[in-house]
Amino acid sequence: MVKTKDIVILGRPLKLQERSKAQMKGVTIGDSLAYKFYDGEFHGMSLLFAEPKGFLLPTCPAYERQRLIDKDVYFIASDKYVHLPMLLANERIRKTKQAKVLTPVAQYLLLYHLQIESIEGLAARDLQDKMPYSYASITLGITCLEDLGLCQKVADGSKRKVIHFDKTGKDLWEQAQSVLINPVEERIFCDDLLSDEHYPACGINALAHYTWLNPDPPVTKIGTKTEWVDRLSLAVSLREDADPRVEGEVERLINDIEWKD
């Protein structure tokens, strides 16, 4: 019966199989007496593991690890320290935490896709000229969408990865409900806007613009051109409103959207 041994490399379980005497051809008698030899595969690479003094170490202080590394000795010490031909790592390496809600960039990507223009089949580089974010931010936004199961990054036949959505239109919008964030970061009440900048109207006034609801009196300078937030950001910002009129009009707002994907 073949003996096996379970080890862990950077959180990944790995099953080793002990070599039989018939497989020990070429191994010296001294080495065969000093070590147990196991076969295993890690990241698609076949490796020979020796126990107990060479490869699998139950404990290994920092100075000893450095000495082995300096001498180019490959080793595994528990599941925290690894020095292999294709990998050098220790427990201080931080694993990226998987997203639980959409980041602002990821939400912008999703709402742009649903309302403005489909980004299906596009790569992060393709979106740089379409959105007010850097390539790095767009890449992180796409990763966030993928972490939350809203899209996938797939190969397009070349070396680049492109965005793919399994769901479209309202189905995609409903899938995202539990991870959307409120686009209103802070509310400030004032009598006037002491600025010449144009800001999009939101809240009840924006909902009245898109639906049959009557608007509140706007607080703007005379002659200021009114602009409006996008429909889906508006719907997210008003979904906690307890007024049944608002709830009904938000539902009407979503039903009347012309989905762009």
Coordinates of C-alpha atoms in Angstrom, one line a residue:
M1 CA 0.0 0.0 0.0
V2 CA 1.4 3.4 -1.0
K3 CA 1.9 5.7 2.0
T4 CA 0.7 9.3 1.6
K5 CA 1.4 12.5 3.5
D6 CA -0.7 15.7 3.5
I7 CA 1.1 19.1 3.6
V8 CA -0.1 22.7 3.1
I9 CA 1.7 25.3 0.9
L10 CA 0.4 28.8 1.2
G11 CA -3.0 27.6 2.2
R12 CA -3.2 25.0 -0.6
P13 CA -3.5 21.4 0.6
L14 CA -1.1 19.0 -1.2
K15 CA -1.0 15.2 -1.1
L16 CA 2.4 13.5 -1.3
Q17 CA 3.0 9.9 -2.2
E18 CA 6.0 8.1 -0.6
R19 CA 8.4 6.5 -3.1
S20 CA 8.7 2.7 -3.0
K21 CA 12.1 1.0 -2.9
A22 CA 11.7 0.2 -6.6
Q23 CA 11.5 3.9 -7.3
M24 CA 14.7 4.8 -5.4
K25 CA 17.1 4.0 -8.2
G26 CA 20.0 6.5 -8.2
V27 CA 19.5 7.5 -4.5
T28 CA 22.5 6.7 -2.3
I29 CA 22.2 4.4 0.6
G30 CA 23.1 7.3 3.0
D31 CA 20.3 9.5 1.6
S32 CA 17.8 6.7 1.7
L33 CA 18.6 6.1 5.3
A34 CA 18.5 9.8 6.2
Y35 CA 15.3 10.8 4.3
K36 CA 11.9 9.7 3.3
F37 CA 11.2 10.7 -0.3
Y38 CA 7.8 11.8 -1.6
D39 CA 6.4 12.7 -5.0
G40 CA 4.0 15.7 -5.4
E41 CA 2.9 18.3 -7.8
F42 CA 2.5 22.0 -7.2
H43 CA 1.5 24.6 -9.7
G44 CA 1.8 22.0 -12.4
M45 CA 5.4 21.2 -11.5
S46 CA 6.4 17.7 -10.4
L47 CA 8.6 17.9 -7.3
L48 CA 10.5 15.5 -5.1
F49 CA 10.1 16.1 -1.4
A50 CA 12.6 14.8 1.2
E51 CA 11.7 14.4 4.9
P52 CA 12.7 15.1 7.7
K53 CA 15.9 17.1 7.4
G54 CA 15.9 18.7 4.0
F55 CA 12.6 19.8 2.5
L56 CA 9.8 19.5 5.1
L57 CA 10.7 21.3 8.3
P58 CA 8.3 21.3 11.3
T59 CA 9.9 24.6 12.6
C60 CA 12.5 27.0 11.2
P61 CA 13.7 30.2 12.8
A62 CA 14.3 33.3 10.7
Y63 CA 18.1 33.0 10.8
E64 CA 17.9 29.4 9.7
R65 CA 15.5 30.2 6.8
Q66 CA 17.8 32.9 5.6
R67 CA 20.8 30.6 5.7
L68 CA 19.0 28.0 3.6
I69 CA 17.9 30.7 1.1
D70 CA 21.4 32.0 0.8
K71 CA 22.6 28.5 0.0
D72 CA 19.7 28.0 -2.5
V73 CA 18.2 25.2 -0.5
Y74 CA 14.5 24.7 -1.2
F75 CA 12.3 24.0 1.8
I76 CA 8.8 24.1 3.3
A77 CA 8.3 25.0 6.9
S78 CA 4.7 24.3 8.0
D79 CA 2.3 26.2 5.9
K80 CA 3.8 29.7 6.5
Y81 CA 7.3 29.7 4.9
V82 CA 8.2 28.4 1.5
H83 CA 11.3 28.6 -0.7
L84 CA 10.8 26.7 -3.9
P85 CA 12.3 27.0 -7.4
M86 CA 9.3 28.9 -8.6
L87 CA 8.1 30.6 -5.4
L88 CA 9.5 32.6 -2.4
A89 CA 6.9 33.5 0.1
N90 CA 6.2 33.9 3.9
E91 CA 3.2 34.7 6.1
R92 CA 3.7 38.5 5.7
I93 CA 2.3 38.4 2.2
R94 CA -1.2 39.8 2.3
K95 CA -4.0 38.2 0.5
T96 CA -6.4 40.5 -1.4
K97 CA -9.7 40.6 0.4
Q98 CA -12.7 39.7 -1.8
A99 CA -15.2 42.6 -2.2
K100 CA -18.5 42.5 -0.3
V101 CA -20.0 45.6 -1.9
L102 CA -19.4 47.6 -5.1
T103 CA -16.7 50.2 -5.0
P104 CA -17.6 53.6 -6.4
V105 CA -15.6 52.8 -9.6
A106 CA -17.2 49.4 -10.0
Q107 CA -20.7 50.9 -9.5
Y108 CA -19.9 53.5 -12.1
L109 CA -18.8 50.8 -14.6
L110 CA -22.1 48.9 -13.9
L111 CA -24.4 51.9 -14.3
Y112 CA -22.5 53.1 -17.4
H113 CA -22.9 49.6 -18.9
L114 CA -26.7 49.6 -18.1
Q115 CA -27.6 53.1 -19.1
I116 CA -25.0 54.7 -21.4
E117 CA -23.2 52.2 -23.5
S118 CA -22.5 48.4 -23.3
I119 CA -19.0 47.5 -22.1
E120 CA -19.4 43.8 -23.0
G121 CA -16.3 42.5 -24.7
L122 CA -14.2 45.5 -23.8
A123 CA -10.9 45.5 -21.8
A124 CA -9.8 48.0 -19.2
R125 CA -7.7 49.8 -21.8
D126 CA -10.8 50.3 -24.0
L127 CA -12.6 52.2 -21.2
Q128 CA -9.9 54.8 -20.4
D129 CA -11.3 57.3 -22.8
K130 CA -14.9 56.7 -21.8
M131 CA -14.7 57.2 -18.1
P132 CA -13.2 59.7 -15.6
Y133 CA -10.9 57.1 -14.0
S134 CA -7.4 55.8 -14.5
Y135 CA -6.5 52.5 -16.0
A136 CA -5.5 51.1 -12.6
S137 CA -8.8 52.2 -11.0
I138 CA -10.9 50.7 -13.9
T139 CA -8.9 47.4 -13.5
L140 CA -9.7 47.3 -9.8
G141 CA -13.4 48.1 -10.6
I142 CA -13.6 45.2 -13.0
T143 CA -12.1 42.9 -10.4
C144 CA -14.7 44.1 -7.9
L145 CA -17.5 43.3 -10.3
E146 CA -16.0 39.9 -10.9
D147 CA -15.6 39.2 -7.2
L148 CA -19.3 39.9 -6.6
G149 CA -20.3 37.6 -9.5
L150 CA -21.6 40.4 -11.7
C151 CA -19.2 39.8 -14.6
Q152 CA -16.3 37.7 -15.7
K153 CA -12.9 38.4 -17.2
V154 CA -12.5 36.1 -20.2
A155 CA -9.8 35.7 -22.9
D156 CA -10.7 37.2 -26.2
G157 CA -8.4 35.0 -28.3
S158 CA -5.3 37.2 -27.7
K159 CA -3.3 38.0 -24.6
R160 CA -5.9 40.4 -23.1
K161 CA -8.9 39.8 -20.9
V162 CA -12.3 41.4 -21.6
I163 CA -15.5 41.8 -19.7
H164 CA -18.4 39.4 -20.0
F165 CA -21.8 39.7 -18.4
D166 CA -23.9 36.6 -18.0
K167 CA -27.1 38.7 -17.3
T168 CA -28.4 41.7 -19.1
G169 CA -30.7 44.7 -18.5
K170 CA -33.0 44.6 -15.6
D171 CA -31.9 41.0 -14.6
L172 CA -28.3 42.4 -14.1
W173 CA -29.7 45.4 -12.2
E174 CA -31.7 43.1 -9.9
Q175 CA -28.7 40.8 -9.3
A176 CA -26.7 43.8 -8.1
Q177 CA -29.3 45.1 -5.6
S178 CA -27.6 43.6 -2.5
V179 CA -24.2 45.1 -3.3
L180 CA -25.0 48.6 -4.5
I181 CA -23.8 51.6 -2.4
N182 CA -25.7 54.8 -1.9
P183 CA -24.1 57.4 -4.2
V184 CA -25.0 60.2 -1.8
E185 CA -22.0 60.5 0.5
E186 CA -23.1 63.5 2.6
R187 CA -26.2 65.8 2.8
I188 CA -25.6 69.5 3.4
F189 CA -28.5 72.0 3.7
C190 CA -28.0 75.5 2.4
D191 CA -29.9 78.5 1.1
D192 CA -27.7 79.1 -1.9
L193 CA -24.8 77.6 -3.8
L194 CA -21.9 80.0 -3.7
S195 CA -20.3 78.6 -6.8
D196 CA -20.5 79.0 -10.5
E197 CA -20.1 75.2 -10.9
H198 CA -23.0 73.2 -12.3
Y199 CA -24.1 70.3 -10.1
P200 CA -26.7 67.6 -11.1
A201 CA -30.0 67.7 -9.3
C202 CA -30.9 64.6 -7.4
G203 CA -33.5 63.4 -4.9
I204 CA -37.2 64.2 -5.3
N205 CA -36.6 66.9 -7.9
A206 CA -34.7 64.5 -10.1
L207 CA -37.3 61.8 -9.6
A208 CA -40.0 64.4 -10.6
H209 CA -38.0 65.1 -13.8
Y210 CA -38.1 61.5 -14.9
T211 CA -41.6 60.5 -13.6
W212 CA -45.0 61.9 -12.7
L213 CA -44.1 63.0 -9.2
N214 CA -44.4 66.7 -8.4
P215 CA -41.1 68.4 -7.7
D216 CA -40.0 70.2 -4.5
P217 CA -39.1 73.9 -5.0
P218 CA -35.5 73.8 -6.2
V219 CA -32.8 75.6 -4.3
T220 CA -30.7 77.1 -7.2
K221 CA -29.6 80.5 -8.4
I222 CA -31.9 82.2 -10.9
G223 CA -30.9 81.3 -14.4
T224 CA -29.0 78.2 -13.4
K225 CA -29.3 75.4 -15.9
T226 CA -30.8 72.3 -14.3
E227 CA -29.0 69.0 -14.8
W228 CA -30.0 65.6 -13.4
V229 CA -28.3 62.7 -11.9
D230 CA -28.6 59.4 -13.8
R231 CA -31.7 57.3 -13.2
L232 CA -30.1 54.3 -11.5
S233 CA -28.0 56.3 -9.1
L234 CA -31.2 58.2 -8.3
A235 CA -33.0 54.9 -7.7
V236 CA -30.3 53.7 -5.3
S237 CA -30.3 57.0 -3.4
L238 CA -34.1 56.9 -2.9
R239 CA -34.6 53.2 -2.1
E240 CA -34.8 53.8 1.7
D241 CA -37.4 56.6 1.3
A242 CA -40.5 55.6 3.2
D243 CA -43.0 57.7 1.1
P244 CA -45.1 55.2 -0.9
R245 CA -45.4 57.8 -3.7
V246 CA -41.6 57.8 -4.0
E247 CA -41.5 54.0 -3.9
G248 CA -44.0 53.8 -6.7
E249 CA -42.3 56.3 -8.9
V250 CA -38.9 54.7 -8.4
E251 CA -40.4 51.4 -9.6
R252 CA -41.8 53.3 -12.6
L253 CA -38.4 54.9 -13.2
I254 CA -36.7 51.6 -13.4
N255 CA -39.4 50.0 -15.6
D256 CA -39.1 52.9 -18.1
I257 CA -35.3 52.7 -18.5
E258 CA -34.0 51.9 -22.0
W259 CA -31.2 49.4 -21.0
K260 CA -28.1 50.0 -23.1
D261 CA -26.5 46.5 -22.8

